[in-house]
Each structure stands twice: as structure tokens, then as C-alpha cells.
């Protein structure tokens, strides 16, 4: 009978082991799965670390219509809502490293909106403040967003860049004024132990009452148009991300240019990785960059005929188009350029909203017009990448305003992509 007992004990032990394994294995597998998930979804270190690594998505409707894989880099998913978050972080970090900007200082910038919003968004994370000068014809919600973010907003009339009161030139002056005020306050502290007083009245200087507070710690002009931190943000960030997300399998890149930083940084990086990747500009009305790229001369047809536009940005697309070559744009490596129209941008925005659920801003819509133009140029079977700069949230009063569009003859009427010659 002993062997029977032994056999029974062995069977019992095996059953117990199986039961224990059955109980433990799901827990182990679950723990392992959770561990892998936690590695993939590791929390980012604050707001700044959340900038970048945006998804690259297939724009289904455009891909199916053109026979190309058209991919959009979703920059509107950055914390500040646009591609300019990358630039704001790079500009401030490099300025702090070089001591051109110090903790408590004021970052000044002339911007049509997106860069200003990005600077105002990230400045607080660096212990700095923001003073923004913008044209008074941009969408009013941009000013409202900036003020809500705690920035000081100065709206000025649109004039040529050569005018002393162009918004960029005003922003440059404000940085100088902030530095002069900070220097004066430091001298007062050394001589008087605080603000100078005349006949019992405190005197911090005229500039303080006009623009900056008593505790101004100097200013730094971000200078997004000429500051190559802009280019580096995309050469070191956006370009490598696109390369990695496509596994290097792309044929073309296209984007519009304002400062030129995105187009330059991405195009140079991609062409250094593979010289066969073609890079293109899409240019809005009133801008001279199309002519510069295709003919080597910076002028528009309207100007050549003596019909100069009231200002170089006479287009519904905000933040893109310019009539000068910036230091950032010089860095671009381009194979050609396409011209886009305001009507095409408006139609494209509605088409993408209706067919893909993408609610995009004016420059993003123009970039998608460019992607289709590239697809038509190089033919089916290629992979094309563009930038979805921002969403339509900050374009409600103009680009998505039915009355405004009607006044300018831009009411969308297309049902498909017939506005780009696709039936």
C-alpha cells in the first residue's frame, strides 16, 4: 500500500503546484505588462519636458485622394498648442545658458501670435515673464490668450519691417528699455539702498511707469526671425523625430515659412540623412519667398506691377509669408516651391474637418495644400510629411468666421478636393 500513498502524494503535490502557478502566473504576467507599460508611459518632468515628441499621423482623406502617404506632424498637441513651443523652449534655454537672460527677466518678442503664446506659456516655468508686441489685425483671441497667460500685450498697427514701429522693432526696443531700467535700479540700490527719491517722491524712471515694473530684472529680445535657436530647435528636435517616426522612409517634406525656422531645420536635417528626400516651400499670397526660391529674386507680382499690397501679410493665413530672407530661412535646403491661395487654405481646412475630424489653423491648412501639390508633382506611391502647426482654436474670429470670410470672398463651397483640381 505504500507505493499507492506515494503516488497519491505526488499527484497531490502536482495538483497543488498547478494551482499555485495558475494563481501566480496571471499576476506575474500582469505585473510584467504593467512594468512594460510604465516604461512606455513614463511621466514627463514638468511642462518643458512635455514639449516635442508629437505624433505623426496619416491624413487619410488626402492620402486616399492622391495615392501618396500624406503624414502630418501634430504640433498642435504641444502644451502651448503649436509648433512654436519648441522654439520658445530653445530660445529661452540658450539665452539663460549664455546669461543674456536671467531669472526674473522679461522675454520680449514681436509675433503674429503663436510664438508669443508659446513664450508666454513656457516663460513661467523658467521663472521669467513675457512682453509681447503683436499687429492689431491678428485674431483678437490671440491677445486674449496671451493676457490670460500673464503676458503684457502691446498691439501696434501693421507696417513695413523697415519702419521703426514695426512690431518686431518695438519688441527689440522694449528689451533695451528693460535692460536700461534694470541697470538704473541696480545703481539706485547701490547708492540709495533702494529707489531714488526726489523731494520725498520715488523715481524709478519714466520707462517703469510706461512698460515695466519696479522689479524688472532686465530684458531679452527673443528675435525669432533672426535667432538661430529657432533653426536649432527643429534641426535637433522636429527633424530627427520625423526621421525616426517614418523609419527614414519618406520622399518629401513641405511647409510654409514665416521665420523659416521649421522649414530650415527639418529640411536640412532630412537632406543630410538622405539627399534624395525632396523639400519644398508652400507660400501664401503677399509673400516673396516663392519668387526667391524659384527665381532668386525677392518680389511679388503685385509689387512688380506697382500694385503693392497694403502690407506684406495681406493674407488670411497668419504667421506665414514674408518679404525678406531671414537668417533662419537661409539655412533651408529646398528643391522648389509652390504658391497657395487663401481660398485653397480655407477650403482645405473645412475639407479636413469634415473628412478627417482635423480642426486646423490657417498655416496648417496651407501646409496641407502644399502636401497635395507635392503629391501631384511627384506622383502616387510616395510618402510626404508636413507640419500641422496649430489647431483652429485661435483662429475663430477670422479664419473660421463666416461673416469675415464672406466679406473677403472666401466662403468655402467645395464638397471634395476640386479646388486643387482633384475630382
Coordinates of C-alpha atoms in Angstrom, one line a residue:
X1 CA 0.0 0.0 0.0
X2 CA 3.0 2.3 0.5
X3 CA 3.5 2.9 -3.3
X4 CA -0.1 3.9 -3.6
X5 CA 0.3 6.5 -0.9
X6 CA 3.5 7.8 -2.5
X7 CA 1.7 8.0 -5.9
X8 CA -1.2 9.9 -4.3
X9 CA 1.1 12.3 -2.6
X10 CA 2.9 13.0 -5.9
X11 CA -0.4 13.7 -7.6
X12 CA -1.5 16.0 -4.8
X13 CA 1.8 17.9 -5.0
X14 CA 1.5 18.3 -8.8
X15 CA -2.1 19.5 -8.4
X16 CA -1.1 22.0 -5.8
X17 CA 1.8 23.2 -7.9
X18 CA -0.5 23.7 -10.9
X19 CA -3.0 25.6 -8.7
X20 CA -0.3 27.8 -7.4
X21 CA 1.1 28.5 -10.9
X22 CA -2.4 29.2 -12.2
X23 CA -2.9 31.7 -9.4
X24 CA 0.5 33.4 -9.7
X25 CA 1.1 33.4 -13.5
X26 CA -1.7 35.9 -14.3
X27 CA -0.3 38.2 -11.6
X28 CA 3.2 37.9 -12.8
X29 CA 2.1 38.4 -16.4
X30 CA 0.0 41.4 -15.3
X31 CA 2.9 42.9 -13.3
X32 CA 5.3 42.4 -16.3
X33 CA 2.8 44.0 -18.6
X34 CA 2.3 46.9 -16.2
X35 CA 6.1 47.3 -15.9
X36 CA 6.5 47.5 -19.7
X37 CA 3.6 50.0 -19.9
X38 CA 5.1 52.1 -17.2
X39 CA 8.4 52.3 -19.2
X40 CA 6.5 53.4 -22.3
X41 CA 4.4 55.9 -20.4
X42 CA 6.9 57.3 -18.0
X43 CA 5.7 60.7 -16.6
X44 CA 7.4 63.7 -18.2
X45 CA 9.3 66.1 -16.0
X46 CA 7.1 69.1 -15.9
X47 CA 5.8 71.3 -18.7
X48 CA 9.0 71.8 -20.5
X49 CA 9.6 68.1 -20.9
X50 CA 6.2 67.8 -22.4
X51 CA 7.2 69.8 -25.4
X52 CA 8.0 67.7 -28.5
X53 CA 7.7 64.0 -29.4
X54 CA 4.4 64.8 -31.0
X55 CA 2.6 62.1 -33.0
X56 CA 2.9 61.7 -36.8
X57 CA -0.5 60.8 -38.3
X58 CA -1.7 59.6 -41.7
X59 CA -4.1 62.1 -43.1
X60 CA -6.5 59.5 -44.6
X61 CA -8.6 61.6 -46.9
X62 CA -5.6 63.3 -48.6
X63 CA -3.7 60.0 -48.8
X64 CA -6.5 58.2 -50.5
X65 CA -7.2 61.1 -52.9
X66 CA -3.6 61.4 -54.1
X67 CA -2.3 57.9 -53.9
X68 CA 0.5 59.1 -51.7
X69 CA 1.0 58.6 -48.0
X70 CA 0.5 62.1 -46.6
X71 CA 1.5 62.4 -43.0
X72 CA 1.0 65.3 -40.6
X73 CA 3.2 66.1 -37.6
X74 CA 0.7 67.0 -34.9
X75 CA 2.4 70.0 -33.4
X76 CA -0.9 71.4 -32.1
X77 CA -0.6 68.8 -29.4
X78 CA 2.3 70.6 -27.7
X79 CA 1.4 72.2 -24.3
X80 CA 1.1 75.7 -25.7
X81 CA -0.8 74.4 -28.7
X82 CA 1.7 74.9 -31.5
X83 CA 5.0 74.1 -33.2
X84 CA 6.4 77.3 -31.7
X85 CA 6.6 75.7 -28.2
X86 CA 9.8 74.1 -29.4
X87 CA 11.3 77.4 -30.5
X88 CA 10.3 79.1 -27.2
X89 CA 12.0 76.5 -25.1
X90 CA 15.2 76.6 -27.2
X91 CA 15.4 80.4 -27.3
X92 CA 14.9 80.7 -23.5
X93 CA 17.2 77.9 -22.6
X94 CA 20.1 79.1 -24.8
X95 CA 19.5 82.7 -23.5
X96 CA 19.7 81.5 -19.9
X97 CA 22.8 79.4 -20.6
X98 CA 24.6 82.4 -22.2
X99 CA 23.4 84.8 -19.3
X100 CA 21.6 87.1 -21.9
X101 CA 18.5 86.3 -19.8
X102 CA 18.4 85.9 -16.1
X103 CA 15.8 84.6 -13.6
X104 CA 13.1 87.2 -13.2
X105 CA 13.9 88.8 -16.5
X106 CA 11.4 89.8 -19.2
X107 CA 11.4 88.0 -22.6
X108 CA 10.2 90.4 -25.3
X109 CA 9.0 89.3 -28.7
X110 CA 7.3 90.7 -31.8
X111 CA 4.9 88.0 -33.1
X112 CA 1.8 87.4 -35.1
X113 CA 0.6 85.2 -32.2
X114 CA 1.8 81.6 -32.0
X115 CA 5.4 82.3 -30.9
X116 CA 4.2 84.8 -28.4
X117 CA 1.7 82.3 -26.9
X118 CA 4.4 79.7 -26.7
X119 CA 6.8 82.1 -25.0
X120 CA 4.1 83.2 -22.5
X121 CA 3.3 79.5 -21.8
X122 CA 6.9 78.4 -21.0
X123 CA 8.4 81.6 -19.6
X124 CA 6.8 81.0 -16.1
X125 CA 8.5 77.5 -16.0
X126 CA 11.9 79.3 -16.2
X127 CA 11.0 82.0 -13.7
X128 CA 10.7 84.7 -16.3
X129 CA 8.0 87.0 -17.7
X130 CA 6.8 87.9 -21.2
X131 CA 6.1 91.2 -23.0
X132 CA 4.6 90.7 -26.5
X133 CA 4.1 93.2 -29.3
X134 CA 1.7 92.0 -32.0
X135 CA 0.0 93.5 -35.0
X136 CA -3.5 94.8 -34.2
X137 CA -5.0 93.0 -37.2
X138 CA -4.4 89.4 -36.0
X139 CA -7.3 87.4 -34.5
X140 CA -8.3 89.0 -31.2
X141 CA -8.4 85.7 -29.3
X142 CA -4.6 85.6 -29.6
X143 CA -4.4 88.7 -27.4
X144 CA -6.9 87.3 -25.0
X145 CA -4.9 84.1 -24.7
X146 CA -1.7 86.0 -24.1
X147 CA -3.3 88.1 -21.4
X148 CA -4.8 85.1 -19.7
X149 CA -1.3 83.6 -19.7
X150 CA 0.0 86.6 -17.8
X151 CA 1.9 88.3 -20.6
X152 CA 1.9 92.0 -21.2
X153 CA 0.4 92.6 -24.6
X154 CA 1.1 95.6 -26.8
X155 CA -0.9 95.9 -30.1
X156 CA 0.5 98.0 -32.9
X157 CA -0.6 98.9 -36.4
X158 CA 0.9 96.7 -39.2
X159 CA 3.8 98.5 -41.0
X160 CA 6.8 97.5 -43.0
X161 CA 9.7 95.9 -41.2
X162 CA 11.8 98.9 -42.2
X163 CA 9.5 101.2 -40.1
X164 CA 10.7 101.9 -36.5
X165 CA 7.2 100.9 -35.2
X166 CA 7.0 97.5 -36.9
X167 CA 6.0 95.1 -34.1
X168 CA 9.4 93.3 -34.2
X169 CA 11.3 96.6 -33.9
X170 CA 9.1 97.7 -31.0
X171 CA 9.8 94.5 -29.2
X172 CA 13.5 95.0 -29.7
X173 CA 13.3 98.4 -28.1
X174 CA 11.3 97.1 -25.2
X175 CA 14.2 94.7 -24.3
X176 CA 16.6 97.5 -24.4
X177 CA 14.4 99.6 -22.1
X178 CA 14.1 96.7 -19.7
X179 CA 17.9 96.4 -19.5
X180 CA 18.3 100.2 -19.0
X181 CA 15.7 100.1 -16.3
X182 CA 17.3 97.2 -14.5
X183 CA 20.7 98.9 -14.7
X184 CA 19.3 102.1 -13.2
X185 CA 17.6 100.2 -10.4
X186 CA 20.8 98.4 -9.6
X187 CA 22.6 101.7 -9.3
X188 CA 19.8 103.1 -7.1
X189 CA 20.2 100.1 -4.8
X190 CA 23.9 100.7 -4.5
X191 CA 23.7 104.4 -3.9
X192 CA 20.5 104.9 -2.0
X193 CA 19.8 101.4 -0.8
X194 CA 16.6 101.4 -2.9
X195 CA 14.7 103.6 -5.4
X196 CA 15.9 107.1 -5.7
X197 CA 13.7 109.7 -4.1
X198 CA 13.4 113.4 -5.1
X199 CA 11.6 115.7 -2.6
X200 CA 10.1 112.7 -0.9
X201 CA 8.8 111.2 -4.2
X202 CA 10.1 107.9 -5.5
X203 CA 11.6 108.0 -9.0
X204 CA 12.1 104.7 -10.9
X205 CA 12.4 106.4 -14.2
X206 CA 9.8 107.1 -16.9
X207 CA 10.1 103.7 -18.6
X208 CA 8.9 101.9 -15.5
X209 CA 5.5 103.6 -15.5
X210 CA 5.2 103.0 -19.2
X211 CA 6.1 99.4 -19.6
X212 CA 7.9 97.5 -16.8
X213 CA 7.5 97.1 -13.1
X214 CA 9.8 98.1 -10.3
X215 CA 11.2 94.5 -10.1
X216 CA 12.3 94.2 -13.7
X217 CA 15.4 92.1 -13.8
X218 CA 16.5 93.0 -17.4
X219 CA 15.1 92.1 -20.8
X220 CA 15.9 89.7 -23.6
X221 CA 14.7 90.1 -27.2
X222 CA 13.8 86.6 -28.4
X223 CA 14.2 87.7 -32.1
X224 CA 12.5 84.6 -33.5
X225 CA 13.2 85.7 -37.1
X226 CA 16.9 86.0 -36.9
X227 CA 17.8 84.0 -33.8
X228 CA 19.2 80.6 -34.9
X229 CA 17.9 79.0 -31.8
X230 CA 14.8 78.7 -33.9
X231 CA 16.5 76.7 -36.6
X232 CA 18.3 74.5 -34.0
X233 CA 15.0 73.7 -32.3
X234 CA 13.9 71.9 -35.4
X235 CA 17.2 70.6 -36.6
X236 CA 17.8 68.9 -33.2
X237 CA 14.1 68.1 -32.5
X238 CA 11.4 68.1 -35.2
X239 CA 13.6 66.7 -38.0
X240 CA 15.0 63.8 -36.0
X241 CA 11.5 62.9 -34.8
X242 CA 10.1 62.8 -38.3
X243 CA 13.1 60.6 -39.4
X244 CA 12.6 58.2 -36.6
X245 CA 8.8 58.1 -36.9
X246 CA 9.0 57.3 -40.6
X247 CA 12.0 54.9 -40.1
X248 CA 13.7 57.1 -42.7
X249 CA 11.1 56.1 -45.3
X250 CA 9.9 59.4 -46.7
X251 CA 10.2 61.0 -50.1
X252 CA 9.3 64.7 -49.5
X253 CA 8.7 67.3 -46.9
X254 CA 6.7 70.5 -47.4
X255 CA 5.9 73.5 -45.2
X256 CA 5.2 77.2 -45.3
X257 CA 7.7 79.7 -43.8
X258 CA 7.3 82.8 -41.6
X259 CA 10.6 83.0 -39.7
X260 CA 11.8 80.0 -41.7
X261 CA 13.0 78.0 -38.7
X262 CA 10.8 75.0 -39.1
X263 CA 11.3 74.6 -42.8
X264 CA 15.1 75.2 -42.5
X265 CA 15.7 72.9 -39.5
X266 CA 13.7 70.0 -40.8
X267 CA 14.8 70.3 -44.4
X268 CA 18.5 70.5 -43.6
X269 CA 18.3 67.5 -41.2
X270 CA 16.4 65.3 -43.5
X271 CA 18.6 66.0 -46.5
X272 CA 21.7 65.4 -44.5
X273 CA 20.2 62.0 -43.6
X274 CA 19.2 61.3 -47.2
X275 CA 19.9 63.7 -50.1
X276 CA 17.1 62.1 -52.1
X277 CA 14.4 63.5 -49.8
X278 CA 12.9 66.5 -51.6
X279 CA 12.0 69.6 -49.6
X280 CA 9.5 72.3 -50.7
X281 CA 8.1 75.6 -49.6
X282 CA 4.4 76.4 -49.8
X283 CA 3.9 80.2 -49.9
X284 CA 0.8 82.3 -49.2
X285 CA -0.4 85.5 -51.0
X286 CA 1.7 88.6 -50.4
X287 CA 4.9 86.7 -49.6
X288 CA 8.0 87.0 -51.8
X289 CA 9.6 83.7 -50.7
X290 CA 8.1 81.7 -53.6
X291 CA 9.8 84.1 -56.1
X292 CA 13.1 83.9 -54.1
X293 CA 13.2 80.1 -54.2
X294 CA 12.0 79.7 -57.8
X295 CA 13.6 82.8 -59.4
X296 CA 16.2 84.0 -57.0
X297 CA 14.5 87.4 -56.7
X298 CA 12.6 88.7 -53.7
X299 CA 9.5 90.4 -55.1
X300 CA 5.8 89.6 -55.7
X301 CA 4.0 90.0 -59.0
X302 CA 1.8 92.7 -57.4
X303 CA 4.8 94.8 -56.4
X304 CA 6.4 94.4 -59.8
X305 CA 3.3 95.8 -61.4
X306 CA 3.3 98.8 -59.0
X307 CA 0.3 97.4 -57.0
X308 CA 2.0 97.0 -53.7
X309 CA -0.2 95.4 -51.1
X310 CA -1.1 97.5 -48.0
X311 CA 1.2 95.3 -46.0
X312 CA 3.3 92.1 -46.8
X313 CA 1.0 89.9 -44.7
X314 CA -2.2 90.7 -46.6
X315 CA -3.4 87.2 -46.3
X316 CA -5.9 85.3 -44.1
X317 CA -3.1 82.9 -43.1
X318 CA -1.4 84.2 -40.0
X319 CA 2.2 83.6 -39.1
X320 CA 3.5 82.6 -42.5
X321 CA 4.7 84.6 -45.5
X322 CA 7.3 87.3 -45.5
X323 CA 9.1 89.7 -47.9
X324 CA 12.7 89.3 -46.7
X325 CA 15.1 86.4 -46.2
X326 CA 15.8 85.7 -42.5
X327 CA 18.9 84.1 -41.0
X328 CA 16.8 81.1 -40.3
X329 CA 15.4 80.8 -43.8
X330 CA 18.9 81.0 -45.2
X331 CA 19.6 77.6 -43.6
X332 CA 16.9 75.8 -45.6
X333 CA 17.8 73.3 -48.3
X334 CA 14.9 73.4 -50.8
X335 CA 14.2 71.7 -54.1
X336 CA 11.3 74.0 -55.1
X337 CA 8.3 76.0 -54.0
X338 CA 4.5 76.1 -54.6
X339 CA 2.1 79.0 -54.3
X340 CA -1.0 78.6 -52.3
X341 CA -4.1 80.9 -52.1
X342 CA -6.3 82.0 -49.2
X343 CA -9.3 80.2 -50.8
X344 CA -7.4 77.0 -51.0
X345 CA -6.4 77.2 -47.3
X346 CA -10.0 77.9 -46.3
X347 CA -11.4 75.1 -48.4
X348 CA -8.7 72.7 -47.2
X349 CA -9.5 73.4 -43.5
X350 CA -13.2 72.6 -44.0
X351 CA -12.4 69.5 -46.1
X352 CA -10.1 68.1 -43.4
X353 CA -12.6 68.9 -40.6
X354 CA -15.4 67.2 -42.5
X355 CA -13.4 64.1 -43.7
X356 CA -10.8 63.6 -41.0
X357 CA -12.0 65.4 -37.9
X358 CA -8.9 67.6 -38.0
X359 CA -9.7 71.2 -36.8
X360 CA -6.6 73.1 -38.0
X361 CA -5.4 76.6 -38.1
X362 CA -4.6 78.6 -41.3
X363 CA -1.0 77.8 -41.6
X364 CA -1.7 74.1 -41.0
X365 CA -4.3 74.2 -43.8
X366 CA -1.9 75.9 -46.1
X367 CA 0.7 73.2 -45.4
X368 CA -1.8 70.5 -46.3
X369 CA -2.4 72.4 -49.6
X370 CA 1.3 72.1 -50.1
X371 CA 1.3 68.4 -49.4
X372 CA -1.3 67.8 -52.1
X373 CA 0.7 70.0 -54.6
X374 CA 3.8 67.9 -53.9
X375 CA 1.8 64.7 -54.4
X376 CA 0.5 66.0 -57.7
X377 CA 4.1 66.9 -58.7
X378 CA 6.0 63.7 -57.8
X379 CA 3.1 61.3 -58.4
X380 CA 1.5 58.4 -56.5
X381 CA 3.3 55.9 -54.3
X382 CA 5.4 58.4 -52.3
X383 CA 5.4 59.4 -48.6
X384 CA 5.1 63.1 -47.9
X385 CA 5.3 64.8 -44.5
X386 CA 4.1 68.2 -43.5
X387 CA 3.5 70.2 -40.2
X388 CA 0.2 70.6 -38.5
X389 CA 1.3 73.8 -36.8
X390 CA -1.7 74.6 -34.6
X391 CA -5.4 74.0 -34.2
X392 CA -8.3 76.2 -35.2
X393 CA -8.9 77.3 -31.6
X394 CA -7.0 80.6 -32.0
X395 CA -8.5 81.4 -35.5
X396 CA -12.1 81.7 -34.6
X397 CA -12.6 85.4 -35.3
X398 CA -11.2 85.4 -38.8
X399 CA -10.3 82.1 -40.4
X400 CA -13.4 80.3 -39.0
X401 CA -15.7 83.3 -39.0
X402 CA -18.4 83.0 -41.7
X403 CA -19.1 86.8 -41.9
X404 CA -15.4 87.6 -42.2
X405 CA -14.9 85.1 -45.0
X406 CA -18.0 86.3 -46.8
X407 CA -16.7 89.9 -46.7
X408 CA -13.4 88.8 -48.3
X409 CA -15.0 86.5 -50.9
X410 CA -13.6 83.4 -49.2
X411 CA -16.7 81.5 -48.3
X412 CA -16.0 77.8 -48.7
X413 CA -18.1 76.0 -51.3
X414 CA -16.1 72.8 -52.2
X415 CA -17.5 69.4 -51.5
X416 CA -14.3 67.5 -52.3
X417 CA -10.8 68.5 -53.5
X418 CA -11.9 70.1 -56.7
X419 CA -10.3 73.4 -55.5
X420 CA -7.0 71.6 -56.1
X421 CA -8.0 70.0 -59.4
X422 CA -8.9 66.6 -57.9
X423 CA -12.4 65.3 -58.8

